[in-house]
XYZ file of C-alpha atoms in Angstrom:
598
model
C 78.838 324.442 32.086
C 76.459 327.035 31.582
C 76.955 328.215 28.120
C 78.598 326.150 25.338
C 81.492 327.912 23.545
C 81.781 328.378 20.144
C 84.353 326.718 17.960
C 86.408 329.524 18.118
C 86.685 329.820 21.418
C 88.232 326.757 22.117
C 92.044 326.766 22.214
C 93.684 325.452 19.011
C 95.730 322.765 21.353
C 91.918 320.752 21.423
C 91.654 320.960 17.908
C 92.544 318.365 15.393
C 95.978 319.026 12.716
C 93.601 320.485 9.732
C 96.182 322.603 8.549
C 98.734 319.473 7.903
C 96.089 318.243 5.525
C 95.410 321.411 3.667
C 96.721 325.115 4.948
C 93.937 327.046 3.796
C 90.520 326.860 1.960
C 91.771 328.349 -0.803
C 94.717 325.526 -0.721
C 91.825 322.616 -0.900
C 90.089 324.219 -3.504
C 93.129 324.593 -5.629
C 93.361 321.086 -5.274
C 90.027 319.938 -5.991
C 90.194 321.799 -9.310
C 93.743 319.692 -10.017
C 91.591 316.494 -8.945
C 88.499 317.781 -10.944
C 90.803 317.898 -14.096
C 92.283 314.341 -13.445
C 89.061 312.869 -13.821
C 88.535 312.887 -16.977
C 91.843 311.297 -17.568
C 90.027 307.799 -16.582
C 88.614 307.496 -20.238
C 92.101 306.720 -21.498
C 92.022 303.341 -19.850
C 88.680 302.267 -20.602
C 88.277 299.243 -23.161
C 92.514 298.804 -22.800
C 93.607 296.918 -19.353
C 93.213 293.454 -22.359
C 96.305 295.032 -23.651
C 98.417 293.031 -20.966
C 100.068 293.304 -17.711
C 102.112 296.457 -18.180
C 98.722 298.280 -19.107
C 96.790 296.647 -16.185
C 99.611 297.958 -13.583
C 99.431 301.746 -15.762
C 96.018 301.406 -14.795
C 96.476 300.366 -10.959
C 98.863 302.964 -10.203
C 96.729 305.971 -11.867
C 93.392 304.982 -10.097
C 95.228 304.696 -6.772
C 97.381 307.857 -7.152
C 93.855 309.431 -8.360
C 91.351 307.566 -5.455
C 94.313 309.143 -2.901
C 94.171 312.715 -3.729
C 90.077 312.531 -4.027
C 89.615 310.668 -0.557
C 91.807 313.499 1.127
C 89.831 316.159 -0.609
C 86.658 314.442 1.163
C 87.702 313.608 4.897
C 88.830 317.471 4.809
C 85.457 319.075 5.183
C 83.751 316.230 6.680
C 85.561 315.894 9.675
C 85.782 320.086 9.687
C 82.327 319.992 9.734
C 81.866 317.155 12.043
C 83.694 319.868 14.360
C 82.155 322.376 13.345
C 79.120 322.400 11.709
C 77.801 325.772 11.786
C 81.035 326.791 8.998
C 78.739 327.565 6.132
C 81.850 327.534 3.864
C 82.860 323.968 4.510
C 78.968 322.608 3.802
C 79.498 324.142 0.212
C 82.951 322.124 0.076
C 81.583 319.239 1.510
C 78.583 319.052 -1.491
C 81.863 319.693 -3.832
C 83.849 316.783 -2.503
C 80.585 314.191 -2.977
C 80.180 315.305 -6.486
C 84.080 314.625 -7.269
C 83.863 311.259 -5.935
C 80.814 310.040 -7.416
C 82.237 311.214 -10.778
C 85.406 309.663 -10.156
C 83.532 306.184 -8.712
C 81.341 306.630 -12.090
C 84.915 306.842 -14.065
C 86.216 303.784 -12.610
C 83.296 301.667 -12.409
C 84.220 299.914 -16.063
C 87.504 298.319 -14.647
C 85.796 295.594 -12.662
C 83.260 294.460 -15.328
C 86.593 294.712 -18.141
C 88.657 292.248 -15.628
C 86.327 290.098 -15.440
C 85.216 289.316 -18.820
C 88.902 288.882 -19.318
C 90.100 284.861 -19.558
C 90.627 283.953 -15.984
C 93.603 282.146 -16.712
C 95.206 284.648 -18.501
C 94.351 287.301 -15.943
C 95.598 284.733 -13.417
C 99.234 284.556 -15.433
C 99.254 288.319 -15.504
C 99.270 288.506 -11.618
C 102.382 286.422 -11.772
C 104.088 289.447 -12.919
C 106.389 291.160 -10.637
C 104.790 294.309 -11.152
C 100.989 292.868 -10.265
C 101.761 290.054 -7.693
C 100.896 292.703 -4.773
C 97.292 292.533 -6.081
C 96.660 288.536 -5.999
C 94.198 288.932 -3.131
C 92.474 291.920 -4.515
C 91.799 290.192 -7.594
C 90.693 287.004 -6.049
C 87.893 288.635 -3.999
C 87.117 290.534 -7.723
C 86.498 286.939 -8.681
C 84.461 285.447 -5.809
C 82.143 288.622 -6.271
C 81.899 288.050 -10.360
C 78.255 287.119 -10.622
C 77.098 290.161 -8.159
C 79.304 292.481 -10.534
C 77.211 294.287 -13.089
C 78.084 295.515 -16.866
C 79.997 298.339 -17.058
C 77.627 300.686 -18.238
C 75.589 299.642 -15.226
C 78.180 300.154 -13.015
C 79.223 303.537 -13.920
C 75.350 304.612 -13.757
C 75.805 303.473 -10.217
C 78.818 305.307 -9.549
C 76.847 308.363 -10.549
C 74.032 307.650 -8.321
C 76.231 307.313 -5.834
C 76.080 311.006 -4.900
C 72.377 311.663 -4.755
C 71.875 308.438 -3.234
C 74.661 309.237 -0.595
C 72.735 312.951 0.206
C 70.326 310.573 1.963
C 72.653 310.431 4.682
C 73.499 313.964 4.572
C 70.060 315.128 4.910
C 69.617 312.896 7.685
C 72.806 314.404 9.109
C 72.170 318.371 8.685
C 68.413 317.652 10.364
C 70.743 316.165 12.927
C 73.301 317.769 13.690
C 72.652 321.452 13.080
C 68.545 322.191 12.615
C 67.715 320.033 15.633
C 67.472 321.800 18.492
C 66.652 320.561 22.502
C 64.888 322.455 25.204
C 67.772 322.933 27.815
C 67.658 320.116 30.656
C 66.469 321.158 34.160
C 68.251 320.605 37.195
C 66.691 319.618 40.714
C 66.960 323.643 41.239
C 65.012 324.373 38.226
C 68.565 325.803 36.709
C 68.703 325.036 32.820
C 71.275 323.020 31.447
C 72.418 323.388 27.982
C 71.379 320.406 26.042
C 73.050 319.973 22.132
C 74.633 316.907 20.591
C 78.031 317.555 22.714
C 76.310 317.804 25.965
C 73.867 314.752 26.322
C 76.077 312.619 27.167
C 77.391 314.273 30.169
C 74.350 315.467 30.961
C 72.823 311.702 30.991
C 75.758 311.018 33.429
C 74.920 313.691 35.853
C 74.648 312.841 39.472
C 71.323 314.725 39.768
C 68.207 312.417 39.078
C 66.029 315.753 37.524
C 68.869 317.199 35.021
C 69.475 313.138 33.883
C 65.640 312.996 33.451
C 65.158 316.350 31.680
C 67.979 315.776 29.675
C 66.621 312.119 28.309
C 62.873 313.378 27.998
C 63.548 316.387 26.291
C 66.335 314.604 23.944
C 63.918 312.074 22.724
C 60.967 314.592 22.450
C 62.584 316.746 19.766
C 63.570 313.338 17.934
C 59.498 312.852 17.855
C 58.938 316.302 16.919
C 60.549 315.151 13.851
C 59.803 312.006 13.520
C 58.207 311.903 10.163
C 61.351 313.494 8.660
C 63.763 311.146 10.075
C 61.647 307.590 9.083
C 61.248 309.028 5.526
C 65.236 309.626 5.380
C 65.615 306.465 7.304
C 62.938 304.432 4.707
C 64.672 305.701 1.908
C 67.657 305.046 3.002
C 66.240 300.792 3.604
C 64.765 301.226 0.062
C 68.382 302.143 -1.593
C 69.622 299.047 0.457
C 67.022 296.786 -0.755
C 67.246 297.973 -4.672
C 71.028 297.587 -4.647
C 71.333 294.196 -3.032
C 68.072 293.225 -5.554
C 70.277 294.899 -8.522
C 73.507 292.841 -8.037
C 71.358 289.524 -6.982
C 71.896 289.311 -3.468
C 69.383 287.060 -1.778
C 69.227 289.911 1.119
C 70.388 293.180 2.333
C 72.516 291.316 5.080
C 73.852 289.017 2.124
C 74.816 291.716 0.214
C 76.676 293.239 3.501
C 78.219 290.708 4.444
C 79.653 289.106 1.316
C 81.817 291.417 0.102
C 84.141 290.633 2.912
C 83.443 287.453 3.237
C 81.710 287.041 6.492
C 78.766 284.286 6.604
C 75.115 285.505 7.500
C 75.260 283.013 10.266
C 78.043 285.129 12.558
C 75.288 287.392 12.560
C 72.661 285.357 13.262
C 74.960 283.329 16.154
C 75.042 286.981 17.844
C 71.833 287.606 17.748
C 70.680 284.403 19.194
C 73.519 284.375 22.185
C 72.244 287.857 22.731
C 68.507 286.878 23.406
C 69.969 283.806 25.662
C 71.802 286.257 27.783
C 68.950 288.999 27.623
C 68.254 288.058 31.692
C 72.001 289.499 32.406
C 70.831 292.956 31.388
C 67.772 291.917 34.213
C 70.012 291.186 36.805
C 72.142 294.195 36.004
C 69.321 296.513 36.371
C 67.959 295.500 39.826
C 71.337 295.631 40.817
C 72.057 298.725 39.657
C 68.684 300.314 41.302
C 69.944 298.765 44.303
C 73.224 300.649 44.223
C 71.508 303.632 43.419
C 69.202 303.550 46.394
C 65.868 303.569 43.743
C 62.364 302.189 44.159
C 62.400 302.052 40.431
C 64.955 302.514 37.679
C 64.303 304.255 34.471
C 65.952 304.504 31.089
C 67.301 307.865 32.425
C 69.013 306.219 35.491
C 71.426 303.510 33.102
C 74.284 306.520 32.852
C 74.068 307.684 36.350
C 77.161 307.692 38.087
C 77.656 304.945 40.984
C 79.667 307.023 43.062
C 80.017 310.586 43.752
C 83.596 310.468 43.507
C 84.208 309.998 39.771
C 87.386 310.996 38.973
C 88.188 313.927 36.893
C 90.509 314.238 34.241
C 92.672 316.388 32.093
C 92.984 315.455 28.521
C 97.081 314.506 29.332
C 95.888 312.872 32.289
C 93.876 310.355 30.081
C 95.913 309.938 27.490
C 98.503 308.605 30.048
C 96.359 306.458 31.966
C 96.011 304.960 28.373
C 99.138 304.650 27.550
C 100.221 302.454 31.229
C 97.308 300.139 30.160
C 98.505 299.567 26.093
C 102.271 298.991 27.481
C 102.185 295.509 27.031
C 102.331 296.003 22.896
C 105.380 297.706 23.606
C 107.399 301.228 23.575
C 106.972 301.399 19.819
C 103.160 301.485 19.881
C 102.763 303.397 23.118
C 105.203 306.116 21.805
C 103.353 306.700 18.617
C 99.790 306.670 20.416
C 101.065 309.508 22.890
C 102.714 311.836 20.307
C 99.578 311.564 18.065
C 97.762 312.894 21.183
C 100.323 315.158 22.589
C 101.966 316.645 20.039
C 100.640 316.083 16.267
C 97.268 316.740 17.114
C 95.334 313.388 16.074
C 92.328 314.310 18.403
C 89.876 317.184 18.107
C 88.518 317.207 21.920
C 87.132 320.105 22.281
C 83.105 320.904 23.391
C 81.894 323.715 20.950
C 78.817 325.046 19.140
C 77.902 322.874 15.898
C 80.029 319.678 17.065
C 78.833 316.796 15.917
C 77.652 313.759 18.549
C 79.262 310.692 19.310
C 82.589 310.130 18.537
C 85.093 308.791 15.388
C 88.239 308.038 14.053
C 88.723 309.108 10.127
C 91.242 309.949 8.317
C 93.066 308.918 4.668
C 96.475 307.216 3.396
C 98.375 310.268 3.886
C 97.042 312.113 6.538
C 97.054 311.119 10.498
C 94.422 308.884 11.632
C 91.989 311.792 13.312
C 89.673 311.867 15.942
C 86.296 313.434 16.295
C 85.324 313.400 20.209
C 83.748 315.807 23.019
C 86.344 315.054 25.767
C 84.152 315.486 29.323
C 86.738 315.238 31.996
C 85.998 311.935 32.925
C 86.712 308.263 33.091
C 83.820 307.777 30.080
C 85.782 310.721 27.926
C 89.118 308.809 28.789
C 87.104 305.407 27.842
C 86.002 307.044 24.444
C 89.574 308.139 23.572
C 91.055 304.606 24.511
C 88.399 303.506 21.572
C 88.980 305.891 18.851
C 93.126 305.412 19.524
C 92.232 301.748 18.791
C 90.832 303.008 15.064
C 93.459 305.248 14.631
C 96.319 302.896 15.650
C 94.762 300.141 13.841
C 94.708 302.640 10.540
C 98.462 303.917 11.561
C 99.814 300.270 11.413
C 97.864 299.123 8.296
C 99.089 302.268 6.181
C 102.372 301.937 7.822
C 102.352 297.955 6.363
C 100.022 298.051 3.576
C 100.070 299.129 0.187
C 97.245 301.692 -0.717
C 94.700 298.974 -2.071
C 94.960 297.092 1.043
C 94.920 300.285 3.712
C 91.388 299.517 4.517
C 90.136 296.925 6.778
C 86.864 295.648 6.714
C 83.713 296.966 9.314
C 83.988 293.371 11.150
C 87.226 294.165 11.959
C 87.164 297.545 13.084
C 86.012 297.341 16.142
C 87.927 294.650 17.452
C 91.089 297.408 17.828
C 89.037 299.552 19.387
C 87.096 297.707 22.039
C 90.926 295.925 22.216
C 92.242 299.376 23.937
C 89.213 299.673 26.673
C 89.730 296.007 27.794
C 93.266 296.528 27.952
C 93.041 299.884 29.616
C 90.163 298.504 32.173
C 92.092 295.667 33.210
C 94.828 297.788 33.899
C 92.946 299.987 36.281
C 90.946 296.978 38.000
C 94.343 295.743 38.795
C 95.871 298.823 39.825
C 93.385 301.142 41.687
C 91.594 299.472 44.813
C 89.923 302.201 46.385
C 86.063 301.431 46.929
C 85.144 305.069 45.075
C 87.220 304.267 41.978
C 86.332 300.697 40.574
C 82.541 301.840 41.256
C 83.668 304.869 39.158
C 85.438 301.970 36.711
C 82.381 299.338 36.733
C 80.492 302.387 35.688
C 82.561 303.035 32.832
C 82.859 299.690 31.610
C 79.079 298.875 32.027
C 78.580 302.013 30.207
C 80.325 300.608 27.312
C 79.297 297.328 27.338
C 75.707 298.419 27.150
C 76.632 300.119 24.291
C 78.022 297.535 21.912
C 76.399 294.463 23.923
C 72.691 295.619 24.278
C 71.995 298.922 22.358
C 73.853 297.699 19.630
C 72.491 294.293 19.217
C 68.991 295.324 19.717
C 69.756 298.222 16.767
C 70.981 294.814 15.097
C 67.556 292.806 15.869
C 65.599 296.501 14.484
C 67.689 296.971 11.407
C 66.870 293.073 10.414
C 63.232 293.078 10.797
C 62.858 296.449 8.759
C 64.997 295.115 5.745
C 62.771 292.332 6.041
C 59.907 294.208 6.025
C 61.078 296.343 2.634
C 62.367 292.812 1.044
C 58.639 291.499 1.788
C 57.199 294.920 0.735
C 55.435 295.322 3.665
C 54.777 298.650 4.536
C 56.566 300.758 6.943
C 55.662 304.278 8.600
C 56.822 306.373 11.744
C 54.739 304.138 13.841
C 56.003 300.646 12.856
C 59.548 302.015 13.459
C 58.608 303.079 17.005
C 56.413 299.929 17.550
C 59.585 297.875 16.310
C 62.107 299.796 18.170
C 60.105 299.878 21.823
C 59.313 296.230 21.448
C 62.923 295.229 21.497
C 63.861 297.242 24.097
C 61.012 296.302 26.143
C 62.353 292.418 25.800
C 65.249 293.736 27.161
C 64.865 295.661 30.393
C 62.499 293.032 31.196
C 60.428 293.668 34.312
C 63.105 295.554 36.693
C 63.306 298.495 34.238
C 60.479 301.153 34.306
C 60.289 302.556 30.610
C 58.746 305.186 28.855
C 57.949 303.008 25.805
C 56.565 306.286 23.486
C 60.080 307.883 24.099
C 62.301 304.709 23.943
C 60.505 304.030 20.668
C 61.949 306.761 19.090
C 65.887 305.609 20.009
C 66.391 304.586 15.954
C 66.453 307.720 15.188
C 69.248 308.797 17.201
C 71.746 306.659 15.425
C 73.379 307.764 12.541
C 75.105 304.147 12.192
C 71.962 302.770 10.921
C 72.903 304.396 7.574
C 75.376 301.894 7.023
C 73.300 298.596 6.715
C 74.216 295.939 9.203
C 77.296 298.262 10.724
C 75.961 297.539 14.245
C 76.064 294.410 14.805
C 79.846 294.273 14.024
C 80.005 296.577 17.523
C 79.025 293.545 19.396
C 81.168 290.911 17.015
C 83.876 293.339 17.643
C 84.058 293.758 21.564
C 83.965 289.914 21.535
C 86.821 289.388 19.416
C 88.575 292.332 21.526
C 87.977 290.721 25.052
C 89.099 286.972 23.652
C 92.694 288.598 22.318
C 92.959 290.611 25.267
C 92.400 288.026 27.637
C 94.993 286.281 25.734
C 97.817 288.385 26.336
C 96.457 289.762 29.942
C 96.845 285.821 30.696
C 100.649 286.509 30.062
C 101.070 283.220 28.724
C 101.437 283.373 25.635
C 104.636 284.823 24.513
C 103.356 285.206 20.772
C 99.796 287.153 22.037
C 101.347 290.162 21.671
C 102.916 289.957 18.113
C 99.933 288.057 16.572
C 97.985 291.191 17.615
C 100.127 293.397 16.424
C 99.732 291.371 13.194
C 96.152 291.938 12.966
C 96.950 295.129 13.148
C 99.207 295.499 10.023
C 96.827 293.003 7.901
C 94.748 295.682 6.987
C 92.788 294.664 3.852
C 95.190 292.033 3.140
C 92.539 288.933 4.030
C 89.572 288.709 5.209
C 88.495 289.504 8.457
C 87.537 286.153 9.725
C 91.043 284.231 9.062
C 92.816 287.543 10.233
C 91.320 287.216 13.112
C 91.897 283.340 13.705
C 95.613 283.911 12.984
C 95.595 286.587 15.741
C 93.840 283.817 17.997
C 90.058 284.294 18.136
C 87.774 282.119 15.833
C 84.689 284.605 14.800
C 82.727 281.664 12.957
C 81.581 280.098 16.305
C 79.277 282.265 19.380
C 82.371 281.172 21.683
C 84.058 284.577 21.594
C 80.340 286.421 22.141
C 79.979 283.717 25.197
C 83.234 284.819 26.371
C 82.076 288.238 26.330
C 78.757 287.452 28.149
C 81.000 286.070 31.213
C 82.577 289.545 31.173
C 79.662 291.109 31.728
C 78.770 288.831 34.427
C 81.633 289.134 36.477
C 80.827 292.972 36.389
C 77.499 292.654 37.664
C 79.159 290.267 40.153
C 81.653 292.786 41.488
C 79.093 295.587 41.800
C 76.808 293.512 43.499
C 79.992 292.490 45.993
C 80.715 296.054 46.019
C 77.042 297.135 47.432
């Protein structure tokens, strides 16, 4: 690829089915005005929830109906903007949607304090009414968090502040996805290769070492050039987290982020401690990879270098069929739904185009398809990314099909299980069915790329978050240089003596991850992949007839219970580090397999 096509130049079948949500921007604007007109009606419920179970049921019905409209109005421009950041009309619509969401949350903020002011026994008696029984877990969860819910007036103010405070993330996204420009990468012949967010991963996986090196360096250098702006926005995000945690009476931001989903902070520390114990496994991998590539020394830009020149090239439909074959143990209904979403209903925006955001994600609402944004490169890595995001989308699809709206959102802790489960299943299918050496090497490459991201980068980012938030909570100064030093130090520990590092450029890695703007999200990638491997291994072993159905029940559960007990019912106890240890065994097995092949 010598140029990146404009959005208007990519085939419609490679884009998401936006017309299934709104047929036009004008239709979105019409619905926006109608939803905005409904927001003032929230006030008619203020001060009335104590009137009885009938009034409470009416409030729940009204609130949920309006919430579904608001979040669909929000999803549409945000998804579109991620796929086509150069679309000027969308930028204004995103701002409008954020404003609507802020007003909606501010208006509805009275409800929780009002419910908590009721006599608990009276409220529980109301829940035994037929129309309210389905809210039992919702109310129990609210009562559990009672001491962290503020007065109605304060909650309303915080709801209004959600929009301007959320613009911190928007500033980072605008800089990262639209304004940040990169010098082209140069291959070994000196020919330029376009470097944008949607091509960086492919360039870093190039077989040409000079292409990888210049792509990695130029990518980092652009972030270094704007390190002050990135640092200012990130530090503002951290300060926001600390302030809100203090307002709500949490011991720390870590407690504030984990407590709402009833996850003990020990789960976070178990992961970090287990990761640190197994860092030597990564040192061994760097050395095995160096020998596999035939280099005297290995550098960060060699981490994604292909282990074989015969990495299979895949069309998008071929990748879908490969995933479908790997997921066959989950049954015909699962596979048929997934295939239909990919090939007929256009769940996936897989085009590569100018203005597209980096990375990949699954995003939808209760009333839309579970859409996916990604850039499909035609290799095993892209296939694996698609499998990962389809795990999210199938989780969302199953949850929304089996749960009412108020339980249709699963926690972040549960979210990364289904995505990594798909990858583990597909990878096992391919390892078993493709014995040719080059394919095995390409598959090891894909597996290690994924595990490197979720079991090396994400725990490293989690350690970074903990250090940064702890310093902010202790009122210690934070600067761009401080952030870079913290980051480079953790990477140096992970790289050890077997990796020749470029600490200045490695230090800016934190700026490249928007994940950090959702505090303590990153560690849940590592816990997610751990639970995923434990659940997949149980199904692949084939000696437990109920393992598949228990896993499907996990997908269907959504937010009807907390993630820890839902996962335990599925077959994995994440309150202990055993699943993390099991996944390090998977990592060690892959390193052994690679060493044997070379």
